[in-house]
GROMACS .gro file of N, CA and C in nm:
model
  384
    1MET      N    1  -0.414  -2.682  -2.203
    1MET     CA    2  -0.370  -2.662  -2.076
    1MET      C    3  -0.535  -2.630  -1.956
    2GLU      N    4  -0.568  -2.637  -1.900
    2GLU     CA    5  -0.636  -2.613  -1.800
    2GLU      C    6  -0.646  -2.478  -1.719
    3PRO      N    7  -0.713  -2.427  -1.733
    3PRO     CA    8  -0.745  -2.278  -1.636
    3PRO      C    9  -0.694  -2.319  -1.448
    4THR      N   10  -0.597  -2.196  -1.471
    4THR     CA   11  -0.596  -2.276  -1.318
    4THR      C   12  -0.608  -2.101  -1.265
    5SER      N   13  -0.638  -2.074  -1.135
    5SER     CA   14  -0.699  -1.959  -1.073
    5SER      C   15  -0.545  -1.830  -1.089
    6ALA      N   16  -0.454  -1.854  -1.140
    6ALA     CA   17  -0.349  -1.776  -1.216
    6ALA      C   18  -0.297  -1.752  -1.349
    7THR      N   19  -0.409  -1.870  -1.408
    7THR     CA   20  -0.394  -1.778  -1.550
    7THR      C   21  -0.543  -1.796  -1.598
    8THR      N   22  -0.631  -1.752  -1.523
    8THR     CA   23  -0.754  -1.755  -1.543
    8THR      C   24  -0.798  -1.610  -1.554
    9PRO      N   25  -0.798  -1.560  -1.722
    9PRO     CA   26  -0.855  -1.466  -1.691
    9PRO      C   27  -0.933  -1.342  -1.652
   10THR      N   28  -0.918  -1.195  -1.580
   10THR     CA   29  -1.036  -1.171  -1.497
   10THR      C   30  -1.093  -0.992  -1.568
   11PRO      N   31  -1.198  -0.985  -1.525
   11PRO     CA   32  -1.318  -0.872  -1.640
   11PRO      C   33  -1.233  -0.782  -1.627
   12GLU      N   34  -1.265  -0.728  -1.714
   12GLU     CA   35  -1.242  -0.537  -1.711
   12GLU      C   36  -1.284  -0.457  -1.563
   13PRO      N   37  -1.157  -0.393  -1.543
   13PRO     CA   38  -1.213  -0.354  -1.462
   13PRO      C   39  -1.306  -0.209  -1.435
   14THR      N   40  -1.386  -0.183  -1.311
   14THR     CA   41  -1.464  -0.037  -1.330
   14THR      C   42  -1.494   0.027  -1.223
   15THR      N   43  -1.396   0.017  -1.148
   15THR     CA   44  -1.361   0.085  -1.068
   15THR      C   45  -1.243   0.216  -1.053
   16PRO      N   46  -1.387   0.361  -1.090
   16PRO     CA   47  -1.283   0.409  -1.103
   16PRO      C   48  -1.208   0.499  -1.062
   17VAL      N   49  -1.089   0.584  -1.143
   17VAL     CA   50  -0.921   0.594  -1.049
   17VAL      C   51  -1.019   0.705  -0.981
   18TYR      N   52  -1.001   0.744  -0.896
   18TYR     CA   53  -1.011   0.886  -0.811
   18TYR      C   54  -0.854   0.955  -0.873
   19GLU      N   55  -0.899   1.090  -0.963
   19GLU     CA   56  -0.770   1.208  -0.980
   19GLU      C   57  -0.788   1.245  -0.851
   20PRO      N   58  -0.672   1.354  -0.825
   20PRO     CA   59  -0.668   1.401  -0.682
   20PRO      C   60  -0.654   1.609  -0.715
   21PRO      N   61  -0.762   1.604  -0.634
   21PRO     CA   62  -0.745   1.769  -0.643
   21PRO      C   63  -0.571   1.823  -0.681
   22ASN      N   64  -0.529   1.902  -0.745
   22ASN     CA   65  -0.402   1.980  -0.762
   22ASN      C   66  -0.362   2.110  -0.725
   23SER      N   67  -0.516   2.110  -0.595
   23SER     CA   68  -0.473   2.247  -0.510
   23SER      C   69  -0.609   2.251  -0.391
   24GLY      N   70  -0.615   2.297  -0.294
   24GLY     CA   71  -0.700   2.304  -0.167
   24GLY      C   72  -0.615   2.345  -0.118
   25THR      N   73  -0.670   2.290   0.005
   25THR     CA   74  -0.673   2.313   0.186
   25THR      C   75  -0.555   2.183   0.170
   26GLU      N   76  -0.481   2.222   0.250
   26GLU     CA   77  -0.387   2.113   0.325
   26GLU      C   78  -0.450   1.953   0.340
   27LEU      N   79  -0.544   1.991   0.393
   27LEU     CA   80  -0.664   1.880   0.387
   27LEU      C   81  -0.706   1.765   0.311
   28GLU      N   82  -0.773   1.891   0.180
   28GLU     CA   83  -0.819   1.852   0.090
   28GLU      C   84  -0.754   1.784   0.015
   29VAL      N   85  -0.616   1.874   0.001
   29VAL     CA   86  -0.521   1.733  -0.086
   29VAL      C   87  -0.475   1.634  -0.062
   30LEU      N   88  -0.455   1.651   0.097
   30LEU     CA   89  -0.439   1.549   0.214
   30LEU      C   90  -0.510   1.398   0.129
   31THR      N   91  -0.629   1.434   0.159
   31THR     CA   92  -0.726   1.339   0.151
   31THR      C   93  -0.784   1.316   0.057
   32GLY      N   94  -0.785   1.402  -0.078
   32GLY     CA   95  -0.776   1.340  -0.225
   32GLY      C   96  -0.640   1.217  -0.307
   33PHE      N   97  -0.510   1.280  -0.188
   33PHE     CA   98  -0.470   1.214  -0.268
   33PHE      C   99  -0.379   1.044  -0.138
   34ILE      N  100  -0.511   1.086  -0.073
   34ILE     CA  101  -0.565   0.887   0.045
   34ILE      C  102  -0.671   0.830  -0.117
   35ASP      N  103  -0.773   0.928  -0.133
   35ASP     CA  104  -0.890   0.849  -0.223
   35ASP      C  105  -0.824   0.780  -0.345
   36PHE      N  106  -0.737   0.859  -0.420
   36PHE     CA  107  -0.590   0.830  -0.482
   36PHE      C  108  -0.593   0.712  -0.497
   37SER      N  109  -0.498   0.709  -0.394
   37SER     CA  110  -0.418   0.553  -0.361
   37SER      C  111  -0.527   0.443  -0.330
   38ARG      N  112  -0.623   0.471  -0.282
   38ARG     CA  113  -0.748   0.379  -0.289
   38ARG      C  114  -0.825   0.270  -0.391
   39SER      N  115  -0.833   0.410  -0.474
   39SER     CA  116  -0.908   0.377  -0.625
   39SER      C  117  -0.790   0.326  -0.713
   40VAL      N  118  -0.684   0.337  -0.684
   40VAL     CA  119  -0.597   0.295  -0.751
   40VAL      C  120  -0.536   0.137  -0.724
   41LEU      N  121  -0.556   0.058  -0.633
   41LEU     CA  122  -0.522   0.003  -0.548
   41LEU      C  123  -0.660  -0.125  -0.540
   42LEU      N  124  -0.755  -0.052  -0.538
   42LEU     CA  125  -0.883  -0.126  -0.600
   42LEU      C  126  -0.911  -0.166  -0.673
   43ARG      N  127  -0.864  -0.046  -0.762
   43ARG     CA  128  -0.926  -0.154  -0.890
   43ARG      C  129  -0.801  -0.225  -0.926
   44LYS      N  130  -0.690  -0.234  -0.932
   44LYS     CA  131  -0.564  -0.349  -0.952
   44LYS      C  132  -0.694  -0.461  -0.907
   45THR      N  133  -0.703  -0.408  -0.800
   45THR     CA  134  -0.746  -0.608  -0.726
   45THR      C  135  -0.883  -0.627  -0.721
   46GLU      N  136  -0.924  -0.567  -0.836
   46GLU     CA  137  -1.106  -0.631  -0.842
   46GLU      C  138  -1.157  -0.719  -0.885
   47GLY      N  139  -1.218  -0.816  -0.931
   47GLY     CA  140  -1.226  -0.892  -1.003
   47GLY      C  141  -1.121  -1.065  -0.961
   48LEU      N  142  -1.044  -1.004  -0.860
   48LEU     CA  143  -0.920  -1.114  -0.879
   48LEU      C  144  -1.049  -1.162  -0.772
   49THR      N  145  -0.981  -1.325  -0.741
   49THR     CA  146  -1.058  -1.457  -0.709
   49THR      C  147  -0.939  -1.419  -0.489
   50GLU      N  148  -0.972  -1.507  -0.438
   50GLU     CA  149  -0.975  -1.562  -0.285
   50GLU      C  150  -0.784  -1.557  -0.293
   51ALA      N  151  -0.765  -1.680  -0.372
   51ALA     CA  152  -0.681  -1.779  -0.477
   51ALA      C  153  -0.535  -1.654  -0.533
   52GLN      N  154  -0.612  -1.574  -0.621
   52GLN     CA  155  -0.505  -1.432  -0.665
   52GLN      C  156  -0.474  -1.389  -0.581
   53LEU      N  157  -0.577  -1.308  -0.523
   53LEU     CA  158  -0.494  -1.228  -0.387
   53LEU      C  159  -0.400  -1.276  -0.290
   54ARG      N  160  -0.385  -1.440  -0.307
   54ARG     CA  161  -0.268  -1.496  -0.222
   54ARG      C  162  -0.182  -1.507  -0.284
   55THR      N  163  -0.171  -1.527  -0.402
   55THR     CA  164  -0.013  -1.543  -0.448
   55THR      C  165   0.033  -1.415  -0.510
   56ALA      N  166   0.161  -1.525  -0.421
   56ALA     CA  167   0.289  -1.460  -0.411
   56ALA      C  168   0.363  -1.405  -0.594
   57LEU      N  169   0.413  -1.365  -0.618
   57LEU     CA  170   0.532  -1.385  -0.726
   57LEU      C  171   0.677  -1.343  -0.681
   58ALA      N  172   0.701  -1.422  -0.807
   58ALA     CA  173   0.858  -1.423  -0.750
   58ALA      C  174   0.906  -1.252  -0.755
   59PRO      N  175   1.019  -1.202  -0.699
   59PRO     CA  176   1.108  -1.305  -0.569
   59PRO      C  177   1.056  -1.319  -0.469
   60SER      N  178   0.923  -1.231  -0.468
   60SER     CA  179   0.892  -1.133  -0.338
   60SER      C  180   0.825  -1.269  -0.305
   61THR      N  181   0.767  -1.224  -0.150
   61THR     CA  182   0.638  -1.342  -0.117
   61THR      C  183   0.571  -1.238  -0.077
   62MET      N  184   0.569  -1.118  -0.107
   62MET     CA  185   0.447  -1.046  -0.104
   62MET      C  186   0.322  -1.111  -0.186
   63THR      N  187   0.159  -1.071  -0.163
   63THR     CA  188   0.116  -1.076  -0.189
   63THR      C  189   0.000  -0.973  -0.194
   64LEU      N  190  -0.116  -0.891  -0.344
   64LEU     CA  191  -0.180  -0.856  -0.333
   64LEU      C  192  -0.279  -0.784  -0.209
   65ALA      N  193  -0.299  -0.918  -0.148
   65ALA     CA  194  -0.364  -0.948  -0.020
   65ALA      C  195  -0.315  -0.865   0.114
   66GLY      N  196  -0.181  -0.909   0.084
   66GLY     CA  197  -0.083  -0.797   0.203
   66GLY      C  198  -0.053  -0.661   0.183
   67ILE      N  199  -0.066  -0.602   0.055
   67ILE     CA  200  -0.076  -0.524   0.076
   67ILE      C  201  -0.203  -0.435   0.111
   68LEU      N  202  -0.301  -0.537   0.057
   68LEU     CA  203  -0.417  -0.377   0.075
   68LEU      C  204  -0.489  -0.422   0.298
   69THR      N  205  -0.381  -0.533   0.335
   69THR     CA  206  -0.398  -0.589   0.494
   69THR      C  207  -0.292  -0.434   0.534
   70HIS      N  208  -0.209  -0.410   0.447
   70HIS     CA  209  -0.056  -0.292   0.519
   70HIS      C  210  -0.154  -0.179   0.432
   71MET      N  211  -0.205  -0.142   0.361
   71MET     CA  212  -0.235  -0.033   0.388
   71MET      C  213  -0.366   0.025   0.414
   72ALA      N  214  -0.458  -0.133   0.485
   72ALA     CA  215  -0.579  -0.072   0.604
   72ALA      C  216  -0.536  -0.066   0.746
   73PHE      N  217  -0.392  -0.122   0.721
   73PHE     CA  218  -0.331  -0.080   0.891
   73PHE      C  219  -0.266   0.002   0.892
   74VAL      N  220  -0.227   0.078   0.807
   74VAL     CA  221  -0.115   0.137   0.857
   74VAL      C  222  -0.227   0.332   0.809
   75GLU      N  223  -0.335   0.325   0.752
   75GLU     CA  224  -0.386   0.382   0.759
   75GLU      C  225  -0.514   0.403   0.855
   76ASP      N  226  -0.526   0.330   0.912
   76ASP     CA  227  -0.627   0.278   1.087
   76ASP      C  228  -0.513   0.336   1.184
   77TYR      N  229  -0.436   0.323   1.141
   77TYR     CA  230  -0.286   0.336   1.252
   77TYR      C  231  -0.303   0.482   1.256
   78TRP      N  232  -0.244   0.536   1.113
   78TRP     CA  233  -0.230   0.657   1.134
   78TRP      C  234  -0.330   0.794   1.217
   79PHE      N  235  -0.507   0.793   1.061
   79PHE     CA  236  -0.567   0.878   1.149
   79PHE      C  237  -0.652   0.754   1.264
   80GLY      N  238  -0.684   0.649   1.269
   80GLY     CA  239  -0.768   0.646   1.367
   80GLY      C  240  -0.687   0.636   1.503
   81HIS      N  241  -0.542   0.584   1.518
   81HIS     CA  242  -0.548   0.605   1.642
   81HIS      C  243  -0.411   0.718   1.701
   82ARG      N  244  -0.349   0.756   1.568
   82ARG     CA  245  -0.201   0.882   1.553
   82ARG      C  246  -0.290   0.999   1.605
   83VAL      N  247  -0.396   1.011   1.494
   83VAL     CA  248  -0.471   1.101   1.514
   83VAL      C  249  -0.558   1.174   1.582
   84ALA      N  250  -0.653   1.055   1.561
   84ALA     CA  251  -0.774   1.098   1.611
   84ALA      C  252  -0.771   1.056   1.741
   85GLY      N  253  -0.658   0.994   1.801
   85GLY     CA  254  -0.584   0.934   1.960
   85GLY      C  255  -0.734   0.827   1.972
   86ARG      N  256  -0.774   0.773   1.904
   86ARG     CA  257  -0.858   0.677   1.924
   86ARG      C  258  -0.731   0.508   1.913
   87PRO      N  259  -0.798   0.419   2.074
   87PRO     CA  260  -0.753   0.257   2.063
   87PRO      C  261  -0.727   0.195   1.941
   88PRO      N  262  -0.620   0.135   1.903
   88PRO     CA  263  -0.618   0.014   1.803
   88PRO      C  264  -0.784  -0.054   1.752
   89ALA      N  265  -0.818  -0.033   1.685
   89ALA     CA  266  -0.958  -0.116   1.601
   89ALA      C  267  -0.920  -0.235   1.550
   90ALA      N  268  -1.024  -0.297   1.603
   90ALA     CA  269  -1.019  -0.463   1.505
   90ALA      C  270  -1.033  -0.441   1.393
   91PRO      N  271  -0.914  -0.553   1.341
   91PRO     CA  272  -0.874  -0.634   1.344
   91PRO      C  273  -0.748  -0.624   1.437
   92TRP      N  274  -0.705  -0.491   1.461
   92TRP     CA  275  -0.549  -0.466   1.482
   92TRP      C  276  -0.552  -0.469   1.636
   93ASP      N  277  -0.630  -0.442   1.729
   93ASP     CA  278  -0.598  -0.487   1.856
   93ASP      C  279  -0.584  -0.610   1.878
   94THR      N  280  -0.668  -0.732   1.786
   94THR     CA  281  -0.584  -0.844   1.847
   94THR      C  282  -0.495  -0.949   1.766
   95ALA      N  283  -0.416  -0.845   1.583
   95ALA     CA  284  -0.330  -0.900   1.544
   95ALA      C  285  -0.237  -0.976   1.618
   96PRO      N  286  -0.135  -1.074   1.529
   96PRO     CA  287  -0.036  -1.102   1.657
   96PRO      C  288   0.058  -1.075   1.665
   97TRP      N  289   0.086  -0.969   1.664
   97TRP     CA  290   0.213  -0.874   1.650
   97TRP      C  291   0.302  -0.933   1.709
   98GLU      N  292   0.360  -1.013   1.790
   98GLU     CA  293   0.474  -1.088   1.816
   98GLU      C  294   0.486  -1.182   1.717
   99ASP      N  295   0.384  -1.206   1.615
   99ASP     CA  296   0.456  -1.316   1.515
   99ASP      C  297   0.532  -1.288   1.383
  100ARG      N  298   0.601  -1.275   1.404
  100ARG     CA  299   0.730  -1.180   1.231
  100ARG      C  300   0.732  -1.217   1.134
  101SER      N  301   0.671  -1.312   1.149
  101SER     CA  302   0.740  -1.395   1.028
  101SER      C  303   0.697  -1.382   0.908
  102ASP      N  304   0.554  -1.314   0.866
  102ASP     CA  305   0.555  -1.252   0.744
  102ASP      C  306   0.434  -1.134   0.738
  103ARG      N  307   0.434  -1.059   0.900
  103ARG     CA  308   0.375  -0.880   0.895
  103ARG      C  309   0.281  -0.872   0.835
  104GLY      N  310   0.138  -1.036   0.786
  104GLY     CA  311   0.000  -1.020   0.698
  104GLY      C  312   0.105  -0.998   0.548
  105LEU      N  313   0.195  -0.954   0.486
  105LEU     CA  314   0.246  -0.944   0.355
  105LEU      C  315   0.226  -1.085   0.292
  106GLY      N  316   0.235  -1.193   0.364
  106GLY     CA  317   0.261  -1.359   0.310
  106GLY      C  318   0.149  -1.385   0.230
  107PRO      N  319   0.200  -1.445   0.166
  107PRO     CA  320   0.006  -1.545   0.074
  107PRO      C  321  -0.050  -1.701   0.236
  108ARG      N  322   0.046  -1.688   0.338
  108ARG     CA  323  -0.022  -1.774   0.472
  108ARG      C  324  -0.071  -1.652   0.595
  109SER      N  325  -0.040  -1.534   0.514
  109SER     CA  326  -0.077  -1.464   0.626
  109SER      C  327  -0.210  -1.459   0.696
  110ARG      N  328  -0.226  -1.471   0.822
  110ARG     CA  329  -0.369  -1.465   0.889
  110ARG      C  330  -0.411  -1.384   0.943
  111HIS      N  331  -0.368  -1.234   0.952
  111HIS     CA  332  -0.474  -1.155   0.872
  111HIS      C  333  -0.561  -1.121   0.841
  112PRO      N  334  -0.654  -1.050   0.861
  112PRO     CA  335  -0.757  -1.038   0.752
  112PRO      C  336  -0.757  -0.915   0.662
  113HIS      N  337  -0.789  -0.961   0.534
  113HIS     CA  338  -0.791  -0.879   0.432
  113HIS      C  339  -0.941  -0.890   0.331
  114ARG      N  340  -1.030  -0.887   0.399
  114ARG     CA  341  -1.183  -0.942   0.307
  114ARG      C  342  -1.160  -0.770   0.209
  115ARG      N  343  -1.223  -0.806   0.112
  115ARG     CA  344  -1.275  -0.662   0.079
  115ARG      C  345  -1.386  -0.588   0.077
  116GLY      N  346  -1.394  -0.396   0.085
  116GLY     CA  347  -1.415  -0.352   0.192
  116GLY      C  348  -1.423  -0.388   0.322
  117ALA      N  349  -1.341  -0.462   0.412
  117ALA     CA  350  -1.322  -0.413   0.561
  117ALA      C  351  -1.219  -0.372   0.535
  118GLY      N  352  -1.262  -0.269   0.679
  118GLY     CA  353  -1.181  -0.185   0.762
  118GLY      C  354  -1.116  -0.040   0.602
  119PRO      N  355  -1.050   0.060   0.662
  119PRO     CA  356  -1.067   0.143   0.645
  119PRO      C  357  -0.966   0.203   0.471
  120VAL      N  358  -0.991   0.036   0.389
  120VAL     CA  359  -0.953   0.021   0.207
  120VAL      C  360  -1.077   0.084   0.224
  121ARG      N  361  -1.187   0.034   0.187
  121ARG     CA  362  -1.320   0.103   0.148
  121ARG      C  363  -1.298   0.238   0.066
  122GLY      N  364  -1.384   0.227  -0.034
  122GLY     CA  365  -1.346   0.361  -0.103
  122GLY      C  366  -1.414   0.466  -0.038
  123ASP      N  367  -1.505   0.507  -0.005
  123ASP     CA  368  -1.623   0.540   0.060
  123ASP      C  369  -1.585   0.617   0.214
  124ARG      N  370  -1.405   0.599   0.246
  124ARG     CA  371  -1.446   0.670   0.390
  124ARG      C  372  -1.357   0.713   0.401
  125ARG      N  373  -1.351   0.804   0.454
  125ARG     CA  374  -1.271   0.925   0.454
  125ARG      C  375  -1.218   0.914   0.623
  126PRO      N  376  -1.048   0.971   0.586
  126PRO     CA  377  -1.022   0.924   0.760
  126PRO      C  378  -1.052   1.040   0.800
  127PHE      N  379  -1.085   1.165   0.791
  127PHE     CA  380  -1.174   1.235   0.971
  127PHE      C  381  -1.365   1.261   0.940
  128ALA      N  382  -1.383   1.179   0.926
  128ALA     CA  383  -1.513   1.160   0.856
  128ALA      C  384  -1.563   1.103   1.025
   0.00000   0.00000   0.00000
């Protein structure tokens, strides 16, 4: 059997998982848990190919790339738009919101979900 993108083993992840604080100010705890969520998702998707990120596993049509896109959008919407009052940033400002077919979560999504693009980056703080 020849290996495919779905069966090719991926290297052991190297992204450390950020441990959120057990105490602190509301902002410290909130940003700590956001950093924790980012680091876990980045670790889970580290080393995967574009094909692996776009592969949906039954019974769902959701892909890992779709989850990355979703997290980037939600974080940017709530912290950039709702909290900071900025207008929607690229690529969300031109997203095809009228197309409700998969909302960017499925394997044929047209929404961008490049690694390191947008708020999913582990180095970006929501209030910085």
